[in-house]
Short mmCIF file of C-alpha atoms in Angstrom, two decimals:
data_model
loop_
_atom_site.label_atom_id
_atom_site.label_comp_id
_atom_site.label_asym_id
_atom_site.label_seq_id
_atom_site.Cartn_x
_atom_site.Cartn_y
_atom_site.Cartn_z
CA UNK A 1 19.36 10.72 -18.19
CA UNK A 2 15.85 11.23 -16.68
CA UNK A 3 13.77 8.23 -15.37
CA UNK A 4 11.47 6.10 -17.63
CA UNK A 5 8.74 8.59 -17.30
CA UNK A 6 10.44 11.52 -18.08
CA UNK A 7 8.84 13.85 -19.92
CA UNK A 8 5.21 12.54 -18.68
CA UNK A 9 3.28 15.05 -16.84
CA UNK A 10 0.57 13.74 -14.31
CA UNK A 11 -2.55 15.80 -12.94
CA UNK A 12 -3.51 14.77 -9.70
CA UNK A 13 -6.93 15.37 -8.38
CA UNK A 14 -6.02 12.65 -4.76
CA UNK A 15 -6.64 12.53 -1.03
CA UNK A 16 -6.00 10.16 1.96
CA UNK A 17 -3.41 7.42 0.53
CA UNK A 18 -3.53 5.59 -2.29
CA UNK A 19 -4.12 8.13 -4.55
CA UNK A 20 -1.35 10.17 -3.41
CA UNK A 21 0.78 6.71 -3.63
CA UNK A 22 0.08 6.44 -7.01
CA UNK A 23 1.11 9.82 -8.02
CA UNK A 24 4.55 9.48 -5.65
CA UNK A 25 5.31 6.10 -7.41
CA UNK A 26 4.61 7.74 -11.01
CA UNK A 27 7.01 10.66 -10.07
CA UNK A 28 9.96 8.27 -8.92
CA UNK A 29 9.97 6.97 -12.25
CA UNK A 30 10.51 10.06 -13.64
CA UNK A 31 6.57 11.85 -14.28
CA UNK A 32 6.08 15.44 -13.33
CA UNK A 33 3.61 15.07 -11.08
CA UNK A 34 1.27 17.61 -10.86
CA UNK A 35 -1.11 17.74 -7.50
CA UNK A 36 -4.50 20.18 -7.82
CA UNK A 37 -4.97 21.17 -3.74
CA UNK A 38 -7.94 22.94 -2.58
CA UNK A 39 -7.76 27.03 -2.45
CA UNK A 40 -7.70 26.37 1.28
CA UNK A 41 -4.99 23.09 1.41
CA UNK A 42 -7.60 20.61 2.47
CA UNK A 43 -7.81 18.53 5.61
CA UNK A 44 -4.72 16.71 4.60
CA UNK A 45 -2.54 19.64 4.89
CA UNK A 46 -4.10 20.36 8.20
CA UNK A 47 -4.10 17.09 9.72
CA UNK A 48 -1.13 16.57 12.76
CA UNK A 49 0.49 19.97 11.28
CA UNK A 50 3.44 20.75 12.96
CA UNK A 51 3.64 23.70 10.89
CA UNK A 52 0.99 25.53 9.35
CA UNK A 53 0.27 23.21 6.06
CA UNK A 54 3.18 21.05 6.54
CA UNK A 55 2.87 17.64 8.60
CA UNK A 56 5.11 14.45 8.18
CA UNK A 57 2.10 12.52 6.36
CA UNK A 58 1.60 15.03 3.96
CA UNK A 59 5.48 14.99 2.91
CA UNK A 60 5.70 11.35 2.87
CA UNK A 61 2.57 10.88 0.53
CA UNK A 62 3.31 14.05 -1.59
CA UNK A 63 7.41 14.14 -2.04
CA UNK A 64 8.35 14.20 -5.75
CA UNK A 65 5.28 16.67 -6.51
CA UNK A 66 3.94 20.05 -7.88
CA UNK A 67 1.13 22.07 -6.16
CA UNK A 68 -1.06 23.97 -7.61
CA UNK A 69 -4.03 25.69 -5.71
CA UNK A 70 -7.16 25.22 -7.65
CA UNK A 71 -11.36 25.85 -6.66
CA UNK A 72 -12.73 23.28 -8.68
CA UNK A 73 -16.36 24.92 -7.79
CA UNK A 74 -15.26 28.28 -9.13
CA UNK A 75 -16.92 29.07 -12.21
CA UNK A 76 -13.42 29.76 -13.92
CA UNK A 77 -12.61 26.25 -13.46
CA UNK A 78 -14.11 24.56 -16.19
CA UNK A 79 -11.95 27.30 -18.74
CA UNK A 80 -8.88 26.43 -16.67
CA UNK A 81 -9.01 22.92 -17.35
CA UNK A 82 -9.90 23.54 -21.02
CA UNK A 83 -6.15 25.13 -20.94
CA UNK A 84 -4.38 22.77 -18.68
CA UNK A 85 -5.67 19.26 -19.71
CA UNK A 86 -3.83 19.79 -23.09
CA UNK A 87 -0.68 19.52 -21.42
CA UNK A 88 -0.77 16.35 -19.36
CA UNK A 89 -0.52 12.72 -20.30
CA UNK A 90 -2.20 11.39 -17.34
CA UNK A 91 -5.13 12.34 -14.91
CA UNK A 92 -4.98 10.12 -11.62
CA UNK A 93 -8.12 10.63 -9.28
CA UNK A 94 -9.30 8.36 -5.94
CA UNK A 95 -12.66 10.92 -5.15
CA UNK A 96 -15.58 9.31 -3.83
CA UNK A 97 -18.14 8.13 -6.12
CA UNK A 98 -19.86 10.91 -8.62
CA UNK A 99 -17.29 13.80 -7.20
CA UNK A 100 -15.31 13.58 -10.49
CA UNK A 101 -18.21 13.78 -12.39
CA UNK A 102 -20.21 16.42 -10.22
CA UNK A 103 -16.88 18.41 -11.08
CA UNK A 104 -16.29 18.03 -14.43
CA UNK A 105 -12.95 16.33 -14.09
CA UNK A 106 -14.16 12.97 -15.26
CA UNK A 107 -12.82 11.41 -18.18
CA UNK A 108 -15.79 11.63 -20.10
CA UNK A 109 -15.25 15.76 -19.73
CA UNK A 110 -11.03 16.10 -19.69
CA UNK A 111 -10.76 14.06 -23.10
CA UNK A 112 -12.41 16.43 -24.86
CA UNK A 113 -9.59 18.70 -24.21
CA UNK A 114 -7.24 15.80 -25.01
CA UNK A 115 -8.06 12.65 -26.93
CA UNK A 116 -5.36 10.38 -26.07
CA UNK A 117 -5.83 11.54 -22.17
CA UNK A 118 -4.92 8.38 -19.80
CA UNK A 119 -7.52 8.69 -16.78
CA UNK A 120 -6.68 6.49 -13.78
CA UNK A 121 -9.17 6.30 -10.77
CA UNK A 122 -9.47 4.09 -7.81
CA UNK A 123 -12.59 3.35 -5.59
CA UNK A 124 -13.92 2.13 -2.41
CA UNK A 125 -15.79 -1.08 -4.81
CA UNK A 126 -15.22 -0.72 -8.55
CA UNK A 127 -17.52 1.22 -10.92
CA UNK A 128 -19.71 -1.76 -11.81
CA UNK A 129 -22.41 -3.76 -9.90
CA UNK A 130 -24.48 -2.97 -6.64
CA UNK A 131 -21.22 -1.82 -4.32
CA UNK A 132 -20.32 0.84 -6.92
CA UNK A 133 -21.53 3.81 -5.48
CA UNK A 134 -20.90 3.00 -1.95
CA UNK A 135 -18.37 4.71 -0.09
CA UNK A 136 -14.75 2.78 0.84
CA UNK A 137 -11.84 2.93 2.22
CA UNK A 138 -8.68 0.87 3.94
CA UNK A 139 -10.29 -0.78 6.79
CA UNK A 140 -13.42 -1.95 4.36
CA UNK A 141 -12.02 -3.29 2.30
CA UNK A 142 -9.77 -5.16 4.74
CA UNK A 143 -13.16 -6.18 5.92
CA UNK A 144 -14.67 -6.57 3.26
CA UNK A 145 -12.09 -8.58 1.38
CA UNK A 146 -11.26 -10.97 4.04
CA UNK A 147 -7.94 -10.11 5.34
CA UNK A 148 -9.65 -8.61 8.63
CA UNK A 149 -11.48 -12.09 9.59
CA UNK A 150 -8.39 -14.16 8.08
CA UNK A 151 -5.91 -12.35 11.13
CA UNK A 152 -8.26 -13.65 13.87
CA UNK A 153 -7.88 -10.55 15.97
CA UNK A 154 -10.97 -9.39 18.55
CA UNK A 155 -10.49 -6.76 20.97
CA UNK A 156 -11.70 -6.70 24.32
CA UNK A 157 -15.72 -6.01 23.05
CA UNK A 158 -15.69 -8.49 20.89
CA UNK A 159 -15.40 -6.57 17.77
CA UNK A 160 -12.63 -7.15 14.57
CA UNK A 161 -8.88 -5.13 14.66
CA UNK A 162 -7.35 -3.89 12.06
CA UNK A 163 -4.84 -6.23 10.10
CA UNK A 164 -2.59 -3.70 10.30
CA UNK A 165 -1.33 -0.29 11.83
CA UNK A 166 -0.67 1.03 8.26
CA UNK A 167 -3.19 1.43 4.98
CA UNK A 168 -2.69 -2.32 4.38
CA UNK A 169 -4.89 -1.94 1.32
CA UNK A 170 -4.59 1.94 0.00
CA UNK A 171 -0.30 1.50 -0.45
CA UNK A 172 -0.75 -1.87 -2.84
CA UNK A 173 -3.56 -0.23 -4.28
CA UNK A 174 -1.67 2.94 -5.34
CA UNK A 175 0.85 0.75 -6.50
CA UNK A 176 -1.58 -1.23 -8.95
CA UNK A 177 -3.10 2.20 -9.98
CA UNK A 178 0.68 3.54 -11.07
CA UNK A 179 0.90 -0.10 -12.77
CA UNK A 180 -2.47 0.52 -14.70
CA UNK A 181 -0.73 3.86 -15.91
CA UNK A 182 2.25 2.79 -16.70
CA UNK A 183 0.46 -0.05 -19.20
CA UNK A 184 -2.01 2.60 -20.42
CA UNK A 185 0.97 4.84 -21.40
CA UNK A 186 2.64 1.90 -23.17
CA UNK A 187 -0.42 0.96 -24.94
CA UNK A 188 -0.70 4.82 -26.05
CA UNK A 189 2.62 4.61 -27.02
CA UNK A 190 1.76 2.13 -29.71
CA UNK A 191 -1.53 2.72 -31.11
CA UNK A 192 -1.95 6.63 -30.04
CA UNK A 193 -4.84 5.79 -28.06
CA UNK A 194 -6.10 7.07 -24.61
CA UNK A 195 -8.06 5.26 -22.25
CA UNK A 196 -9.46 5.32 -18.95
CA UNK A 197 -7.86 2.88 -16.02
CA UNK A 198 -9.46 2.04 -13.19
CA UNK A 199 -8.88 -0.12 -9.68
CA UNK A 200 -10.29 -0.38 -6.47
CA UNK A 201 -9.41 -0.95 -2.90
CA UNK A 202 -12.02 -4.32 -2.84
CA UNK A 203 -9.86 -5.70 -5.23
CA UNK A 204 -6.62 -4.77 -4.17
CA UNK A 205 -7.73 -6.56 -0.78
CA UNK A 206 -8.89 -9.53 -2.64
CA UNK A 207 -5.30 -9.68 -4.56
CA UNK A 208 -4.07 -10.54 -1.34
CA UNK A 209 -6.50 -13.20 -0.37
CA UNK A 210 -6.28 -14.49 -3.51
CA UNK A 211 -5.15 -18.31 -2.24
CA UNK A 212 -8.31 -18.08 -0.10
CA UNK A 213 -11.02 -16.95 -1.88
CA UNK A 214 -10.29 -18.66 -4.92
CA UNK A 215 -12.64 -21.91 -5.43
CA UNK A 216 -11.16 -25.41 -6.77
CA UNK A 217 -13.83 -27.99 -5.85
CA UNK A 218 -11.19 -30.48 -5.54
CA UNK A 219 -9.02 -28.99 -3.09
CA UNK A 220 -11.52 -27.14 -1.56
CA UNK A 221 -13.29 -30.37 -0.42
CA UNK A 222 -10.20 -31.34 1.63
CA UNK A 223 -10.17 -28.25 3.67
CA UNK A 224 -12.07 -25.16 2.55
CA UNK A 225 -15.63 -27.09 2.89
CA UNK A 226 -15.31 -29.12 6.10
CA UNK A 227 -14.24 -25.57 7.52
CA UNK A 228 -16.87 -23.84 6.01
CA UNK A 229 -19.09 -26.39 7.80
CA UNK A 230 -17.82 -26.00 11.31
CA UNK A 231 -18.13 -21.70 10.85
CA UNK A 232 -22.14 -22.37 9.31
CA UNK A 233 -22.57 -24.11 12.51
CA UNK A 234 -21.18 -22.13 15.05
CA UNK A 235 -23.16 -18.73 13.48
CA UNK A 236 -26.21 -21.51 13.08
CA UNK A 237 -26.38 -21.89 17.03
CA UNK A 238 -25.86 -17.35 17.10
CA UNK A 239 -22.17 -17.53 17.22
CA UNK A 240 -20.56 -13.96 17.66
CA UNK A 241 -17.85 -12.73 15.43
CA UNK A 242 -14.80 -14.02 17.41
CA UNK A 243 -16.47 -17.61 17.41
CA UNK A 244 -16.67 -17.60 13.70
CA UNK A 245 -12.85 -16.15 13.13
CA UNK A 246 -11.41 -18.69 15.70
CA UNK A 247 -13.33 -21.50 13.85
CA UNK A 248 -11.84 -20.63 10.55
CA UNK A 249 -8.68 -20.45 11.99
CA UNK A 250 -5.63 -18.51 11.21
CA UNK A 251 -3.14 -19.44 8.86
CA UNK A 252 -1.45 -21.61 11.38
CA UNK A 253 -4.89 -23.48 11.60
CA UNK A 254 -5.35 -23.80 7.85
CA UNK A 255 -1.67 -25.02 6.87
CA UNK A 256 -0.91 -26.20 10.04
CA UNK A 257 0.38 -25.17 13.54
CA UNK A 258 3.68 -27.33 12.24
CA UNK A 259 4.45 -24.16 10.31
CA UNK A 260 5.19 -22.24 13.28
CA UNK A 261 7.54 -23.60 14.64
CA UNK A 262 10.15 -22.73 11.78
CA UNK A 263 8.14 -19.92 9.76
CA UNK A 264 6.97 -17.19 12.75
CA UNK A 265 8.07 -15.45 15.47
CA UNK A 266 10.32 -15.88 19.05
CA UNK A 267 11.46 -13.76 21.86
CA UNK A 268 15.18 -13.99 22.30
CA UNK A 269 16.79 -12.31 25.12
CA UNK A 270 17.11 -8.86 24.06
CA UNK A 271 13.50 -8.55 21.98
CA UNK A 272 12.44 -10.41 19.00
CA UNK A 273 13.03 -12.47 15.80
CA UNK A 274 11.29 -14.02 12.99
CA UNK A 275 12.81 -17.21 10.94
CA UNK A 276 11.08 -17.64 7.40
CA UNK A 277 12.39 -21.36 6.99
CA UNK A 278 10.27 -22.94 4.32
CA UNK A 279 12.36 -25.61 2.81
CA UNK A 280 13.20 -29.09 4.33
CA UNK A 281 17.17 -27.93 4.21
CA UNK A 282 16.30 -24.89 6.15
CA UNK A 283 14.28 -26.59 8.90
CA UNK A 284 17.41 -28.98 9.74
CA UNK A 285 19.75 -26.62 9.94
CA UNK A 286 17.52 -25.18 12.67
CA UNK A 287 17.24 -28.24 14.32
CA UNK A 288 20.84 -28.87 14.08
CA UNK A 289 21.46 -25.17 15.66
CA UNK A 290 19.80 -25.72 18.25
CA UNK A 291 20.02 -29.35 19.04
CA UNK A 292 16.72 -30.03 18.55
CA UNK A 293 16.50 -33.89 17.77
CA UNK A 294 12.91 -35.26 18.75
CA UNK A 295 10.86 -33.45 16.25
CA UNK A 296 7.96 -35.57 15.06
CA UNK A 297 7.08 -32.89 12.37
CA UNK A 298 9.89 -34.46 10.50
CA UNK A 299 8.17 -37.20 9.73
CA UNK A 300 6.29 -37.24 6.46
CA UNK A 301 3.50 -39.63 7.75
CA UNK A 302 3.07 -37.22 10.83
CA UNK A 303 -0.28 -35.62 10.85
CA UNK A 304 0.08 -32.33 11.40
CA UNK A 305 -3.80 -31.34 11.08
CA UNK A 306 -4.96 -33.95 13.27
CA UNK A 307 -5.94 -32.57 17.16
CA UNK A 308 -4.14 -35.62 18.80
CA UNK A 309 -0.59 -34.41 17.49
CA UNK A 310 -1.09 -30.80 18.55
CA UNK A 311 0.63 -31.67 22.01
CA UNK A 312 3.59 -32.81 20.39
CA UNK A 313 3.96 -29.82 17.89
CA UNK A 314 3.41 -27.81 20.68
CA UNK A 315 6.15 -29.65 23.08
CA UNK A 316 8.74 -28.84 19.69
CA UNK A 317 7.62 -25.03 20.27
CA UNK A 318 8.44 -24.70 23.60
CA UNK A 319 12.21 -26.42 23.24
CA UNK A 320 12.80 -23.98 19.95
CA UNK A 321 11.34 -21.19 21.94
CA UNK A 322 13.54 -21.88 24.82
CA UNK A 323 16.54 -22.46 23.17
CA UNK A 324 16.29 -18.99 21.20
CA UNK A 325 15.70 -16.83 24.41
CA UNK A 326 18.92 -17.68 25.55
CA UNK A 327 21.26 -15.57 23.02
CA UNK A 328 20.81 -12.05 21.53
CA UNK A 329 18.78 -11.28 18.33
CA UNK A 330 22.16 -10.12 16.84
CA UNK A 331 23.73 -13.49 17.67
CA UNK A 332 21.38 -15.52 16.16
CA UNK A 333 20.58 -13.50 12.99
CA UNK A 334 24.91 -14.29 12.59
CA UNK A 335 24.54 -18.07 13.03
CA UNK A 336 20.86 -18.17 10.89
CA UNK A 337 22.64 -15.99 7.96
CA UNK A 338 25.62 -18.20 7.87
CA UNK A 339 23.45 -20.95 7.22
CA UNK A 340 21.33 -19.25 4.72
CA UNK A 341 18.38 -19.37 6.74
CA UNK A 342 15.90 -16.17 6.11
CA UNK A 343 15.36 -14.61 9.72
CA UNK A 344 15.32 -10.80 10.58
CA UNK A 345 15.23 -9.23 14.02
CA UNK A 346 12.20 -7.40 14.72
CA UNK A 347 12.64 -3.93 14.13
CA UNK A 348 10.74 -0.83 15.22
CA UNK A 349 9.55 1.55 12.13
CA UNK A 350 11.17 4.16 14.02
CA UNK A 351 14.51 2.32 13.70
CA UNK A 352 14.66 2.12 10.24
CA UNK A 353 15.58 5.38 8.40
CA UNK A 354 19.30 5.03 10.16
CA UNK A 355 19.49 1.32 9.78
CA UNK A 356 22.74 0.68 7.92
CA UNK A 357 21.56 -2.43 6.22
CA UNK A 358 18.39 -0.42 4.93
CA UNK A 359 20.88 2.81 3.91
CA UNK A 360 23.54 0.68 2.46
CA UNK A 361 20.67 -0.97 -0.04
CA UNK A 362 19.23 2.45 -1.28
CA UNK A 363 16.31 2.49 -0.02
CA UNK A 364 16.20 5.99 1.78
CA UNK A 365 15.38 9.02 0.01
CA UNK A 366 17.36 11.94 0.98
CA UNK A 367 15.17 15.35 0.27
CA UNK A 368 15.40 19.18 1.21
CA UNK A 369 12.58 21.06 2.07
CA UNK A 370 12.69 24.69 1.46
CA UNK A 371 10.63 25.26 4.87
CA UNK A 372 11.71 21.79 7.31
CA UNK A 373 14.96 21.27 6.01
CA UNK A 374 16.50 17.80 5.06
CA UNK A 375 14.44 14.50 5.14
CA UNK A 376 14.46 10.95 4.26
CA UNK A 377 12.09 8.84 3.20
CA UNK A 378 11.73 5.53 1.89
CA UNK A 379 12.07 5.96 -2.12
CA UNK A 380 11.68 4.66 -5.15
CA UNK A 381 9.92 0.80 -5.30
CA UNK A 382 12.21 -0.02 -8.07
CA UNK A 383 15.63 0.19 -8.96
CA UNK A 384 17.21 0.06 -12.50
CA UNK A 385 20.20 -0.09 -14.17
CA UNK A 386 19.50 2.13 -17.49
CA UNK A 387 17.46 4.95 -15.38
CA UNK A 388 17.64 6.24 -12.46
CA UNK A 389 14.40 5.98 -10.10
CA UNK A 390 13.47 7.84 -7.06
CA UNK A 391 12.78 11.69 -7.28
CA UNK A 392 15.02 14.36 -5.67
CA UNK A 393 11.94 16.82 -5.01
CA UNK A 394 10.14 17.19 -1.50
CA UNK A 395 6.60 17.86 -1.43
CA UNK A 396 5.54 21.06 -2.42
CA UNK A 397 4.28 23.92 -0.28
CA UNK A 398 0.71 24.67 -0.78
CA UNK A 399 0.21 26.55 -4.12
CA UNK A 400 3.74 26.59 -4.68
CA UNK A 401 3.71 25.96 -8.33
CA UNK A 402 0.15 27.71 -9.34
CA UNK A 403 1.49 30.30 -11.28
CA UNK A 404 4.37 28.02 -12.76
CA UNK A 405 1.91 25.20 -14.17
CA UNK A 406 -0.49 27.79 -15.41
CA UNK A 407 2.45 29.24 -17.22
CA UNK A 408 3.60 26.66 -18.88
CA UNK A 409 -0.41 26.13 -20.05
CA UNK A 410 0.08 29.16 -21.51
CA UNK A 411 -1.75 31.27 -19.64
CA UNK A 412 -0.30 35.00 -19.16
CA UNK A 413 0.79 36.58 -15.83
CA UNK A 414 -2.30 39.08 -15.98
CA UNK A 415 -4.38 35.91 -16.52
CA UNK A 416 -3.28 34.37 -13.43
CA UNK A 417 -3.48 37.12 -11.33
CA UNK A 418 -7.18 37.75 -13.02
CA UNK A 419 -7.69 34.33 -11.79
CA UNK A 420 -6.15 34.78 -8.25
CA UNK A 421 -7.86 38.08 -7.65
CA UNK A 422 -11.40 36.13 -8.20
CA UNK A 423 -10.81 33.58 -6.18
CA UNK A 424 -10.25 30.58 -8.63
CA UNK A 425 -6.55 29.94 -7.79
CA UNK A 426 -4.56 30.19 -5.04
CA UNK A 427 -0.62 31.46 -5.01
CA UNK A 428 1.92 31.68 -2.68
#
């Protein structure tokens, strides 16, 4: 048995990340995804190539995938689409704002070939309202969504960091996008009607900050407005940036530094650990491990967000801290999972592919590539019991499947070599 999209074929029109996400998550469950390259690969083939075309980046964000080389400028291209629209469920497209449009492969011009067409797209801002034709990507919208000034991190000029070394924004966002699909094909599925889907990397962002940003004047007059107060002020008397992050505070301002001390991080004495203790339960056991018995956060009339206990929280930090460097992160991840206590070492990416925790739970992908040979990658999001998830294919060479796709359009073999000899397609 195929995955739950089997039989679904997906035309991707994609660049940078979450675009590409969204078409690798649609072809673990299953779709035949379909990605339309540039006659010349693009800069995403070229980027860090190790081989000509071929770079780790591209494989990760492309495994699972068909290529075919396409010149969406070429005056054949409009015809080509008119023949290989019919056969695809799903369009998925992340181009900057107008591109689509500019070349013909909006919605508004593929339904015409197909009615019940699904077209997905994701954007810097959304296609509605004064932000919708700027341009956007990761860090933006980590800026502009909050989760840049909610880290509190300023480097040495005084300017933000990023949250994150990763697209913190475009992976979630690809994920939504494959979500939208996957609703839109259900939908389709029981009224026969197409639709157009659309997300953005602004809201993605603001999915994540969604405790913050939402407004509840009641609880927001307990802690949201005071703060809001004290950061008006500071950028009242010309404040710079790291003044008005360090006056909101980081989470360990907002909820309290008490949460650190059993929900963060430690150095132990051969690198690092983080516990995740959240319940009461959790927190003794702790204290019981490491014979911690003075801890005035454990009392529930203890004010943890008033400035005259900080020295006391902060005295509790040191013993924990203290305590911890004196054993191996190995040894302590034994004692805090025989006590059910959530903790993890703290692992370099690098480390992970030949982890045998992470290998033993499924998560790796094992692939061949006809050109670099065998790979792994993390796979499929989501595992289930009545279909399998997580596709076997690598990512394509450029142009590998032109003539293949265009095939199964219908076109004949003199018609793709018409089209190859004008420049409109690419081949290998």
């Amino acid at each position: 048995m195929g995955g739950p999209l089997e039989g679904i074929r997906v035309l991707e029109f994609t660049q940078i990340i979450a675009g590409p996400f969204c078409g690798v998550a649609l072809a673990d469950f299953g779709a035949d995804v379909v990605k339309v390259e540039p006659i010349d690969g693009g800069p995403s083939r070229r980027r860090r190539s190790v081989l000509p075309g071929e770079n780790k980046t591209f494989h990760a964000l492309n495994r699972g995938k068909r290529s075919v080389a396409i010149d969406l400028k070429h005056p054949d291209a409009e015809s080509l689409m008119a023949r290989l629209v019919p056969t695809v469920d799903v369009v998925v497209s992340n181009m900057g704002h107008g591109a689509a449009e500019r070349l013909g492969i909006d919605y508004d011009s593929l339904r015409r070939y197909r009615e019940d067409l699904i077209w997905a797209e994701n954007t810097g801002f959304g296609s509605h309202g004064r932000n919708a034709s700027r341009a956007g990507s990761d860090i933006v919208a980590q800026a502009y969504s909050g989760l840049m000034a909610a880290e509190v991190k300023c480097d040495e000029l005084g300017g933000p960091e990023l949250v994150q070394c990763t697209g913190i924004v475009d992976y979630p966002a690809g994920v939504v996008l494959a979500m939208g699909v996957c609703a839109a094909l259900l939908h389709r599925e029981r009224t026969g009607e197409g639709q157009l889907v659309r997300s953005s990397l602004l809201s993605t962002g603001m999915m994540m900050m969604g405790r913050e940003i939402a407004r509840s004047p009641i609880f927001d007059a307990v802690t949201r407005d005071p703060m809001m107060e004290r950061v008006n002020a500071v950028r009242e008397r010309g404040g710079d940036y790291c003044e008005v992050v360090t006056e909101r505070g980081g989470v360990y301002d907002l909820l309290g530094p008490q949460l650190r001390l059993y929900y963060g991080g430690y150095a132990v004495r051969d690198g690092a650990i983080i516990i995740g203790a959240l319940s009461d339960r959790n927190r003794q056991q702790i204290r019981n491990l490491l014979g911690i018995d003075d801890d005035p956060t454990e009392d529930l009339e203890f004010d943890v967000l008033d400035p005259a206990n900080r020295p006391a929280i902060d005295r509790t930090h040191r013993k924990i801290a203290a305590a911890l460097r004196t054993r191996t992160a190995d040894e302590w991840i034994a004692e805090l999972d025989r006590l059910g206590v959530p903790a993890s070492k703290v692992y370099l990416p690098e480390e992970l592919a030949d982890d045998p925790g992470v290998r033993e739970a499924g998560i790796m992908l094992d692939v061949e590539h006809e050109l670099t040979g065998p790979e792994q990658f993390v796979g499929a999001l989501v595992e289930m019991s009545a279909t399998p998830t997580g596709s076997p294919r690598p990512s394509p060479l450029h142009g590998r499947h032109t003539s293949e796709v265009l095939g199964e359009a219908g076109l004949s073999a003199e018609e793709i070599e018409a089209l190859h000899v004008h420049g409109a397609v690419a081949t290998p």
